[in-house]
Structure formats: structure tokens, C-alpha cells
mmCIF file of C-alpha atoms in Angstrom:
data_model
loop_
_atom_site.group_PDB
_atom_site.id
_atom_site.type_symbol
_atom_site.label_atom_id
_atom_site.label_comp_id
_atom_site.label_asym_id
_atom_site.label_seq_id
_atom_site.Cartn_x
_atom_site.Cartn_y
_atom_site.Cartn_z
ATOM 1 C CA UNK A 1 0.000 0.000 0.000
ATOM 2 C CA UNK A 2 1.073 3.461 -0.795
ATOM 3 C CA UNK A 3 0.572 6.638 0.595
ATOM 4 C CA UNK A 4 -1.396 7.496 -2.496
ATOM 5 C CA UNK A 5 -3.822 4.585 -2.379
ATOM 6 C CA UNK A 6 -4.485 5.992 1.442
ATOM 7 C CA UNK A 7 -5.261 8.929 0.705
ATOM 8 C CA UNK A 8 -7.616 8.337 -2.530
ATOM 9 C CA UNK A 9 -9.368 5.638 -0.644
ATOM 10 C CA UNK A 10 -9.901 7.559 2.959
ATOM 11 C CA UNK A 11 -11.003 10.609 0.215
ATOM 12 C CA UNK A 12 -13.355 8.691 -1.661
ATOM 13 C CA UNK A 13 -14.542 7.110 1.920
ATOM 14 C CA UNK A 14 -15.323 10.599 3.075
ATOM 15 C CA UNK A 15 -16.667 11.273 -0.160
ATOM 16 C CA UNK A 16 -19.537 8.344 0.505
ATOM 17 C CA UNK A 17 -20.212 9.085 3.917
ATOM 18 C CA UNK A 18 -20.756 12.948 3.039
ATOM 19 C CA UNK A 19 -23.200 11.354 0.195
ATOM 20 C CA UNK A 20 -25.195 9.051 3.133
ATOM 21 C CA UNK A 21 -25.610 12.114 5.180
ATOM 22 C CA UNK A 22 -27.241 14.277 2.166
ATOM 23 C CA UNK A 23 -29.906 11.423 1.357
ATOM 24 C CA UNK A 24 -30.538 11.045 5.104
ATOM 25 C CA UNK A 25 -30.921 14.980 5.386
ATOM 26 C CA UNK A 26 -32.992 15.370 1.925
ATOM 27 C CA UNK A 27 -35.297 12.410 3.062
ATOM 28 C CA UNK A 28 -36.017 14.370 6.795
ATOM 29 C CA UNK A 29 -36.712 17.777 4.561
ATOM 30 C CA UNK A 30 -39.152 15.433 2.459
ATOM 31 C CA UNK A 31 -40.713 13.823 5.244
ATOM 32 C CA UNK A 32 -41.348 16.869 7.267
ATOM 33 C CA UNK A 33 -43.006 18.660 3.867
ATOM 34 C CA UNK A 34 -45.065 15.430 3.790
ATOM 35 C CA UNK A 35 -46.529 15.246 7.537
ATOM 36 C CA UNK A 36 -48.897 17.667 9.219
ATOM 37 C CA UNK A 37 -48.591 20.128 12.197
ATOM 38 C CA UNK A 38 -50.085 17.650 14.240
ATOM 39 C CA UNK A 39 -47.854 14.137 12.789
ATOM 40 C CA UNK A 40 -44.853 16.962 13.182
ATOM 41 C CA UNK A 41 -45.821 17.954 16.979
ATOM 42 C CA UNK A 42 -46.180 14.538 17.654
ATOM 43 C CA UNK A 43 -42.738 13.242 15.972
ATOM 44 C CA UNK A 44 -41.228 15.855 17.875
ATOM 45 C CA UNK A 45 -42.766 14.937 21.241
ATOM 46 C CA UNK A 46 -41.346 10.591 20.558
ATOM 47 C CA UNK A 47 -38.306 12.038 20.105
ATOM 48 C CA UNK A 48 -37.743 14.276 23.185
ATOM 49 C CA UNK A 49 -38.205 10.994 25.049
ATOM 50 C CA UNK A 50 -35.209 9.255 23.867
#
């Protein structure tokens, strides 16, 4: 292995994970366009508990 090879792979790792965290963050946006005030309030309220 190579110091190259480290760095495009850790890169392109980066790269994916940045990619996850977009879908997940697009896919909240969607879902709170989607619900109502009172699905929202409630969402909200389940996760305070945790």
C-alpha cells in the first residue's frame, strides 16, 4: 500500500459518507413537507423521550 492509495481511498470514503448524510438529510426535509402540524408535533414529542 502506498501513501497514495491511502489517501484516494480515505477521500473517496469521506466522499460516501458525506453522500449518506445528504440522502438522510434530503429524506427528513421530504418527510417533514409530507406530515402535518399535528404528525410533526407529535414526531417531535417521541423524540424528546429518547
Amino acid at each position: 500500500m502506498q501513501d497514495g492509495n491511502v489517501i484516494f481511498y480515505t477521500n473517496r470514503y469521506g466522499l460516501y459518507q458525506g453522500e449518506l448524510k445528504n440522502a438522510m438529510l434530503q429524506a427528513c426535509l421530504s418527510t417533514q413537507k409530507l406530515l402535518s402540524a399535528q404528525q410533526i408535533a407529535r414526531l417531535e414529542a417521541l423524540q424528546k423521550r429518547k
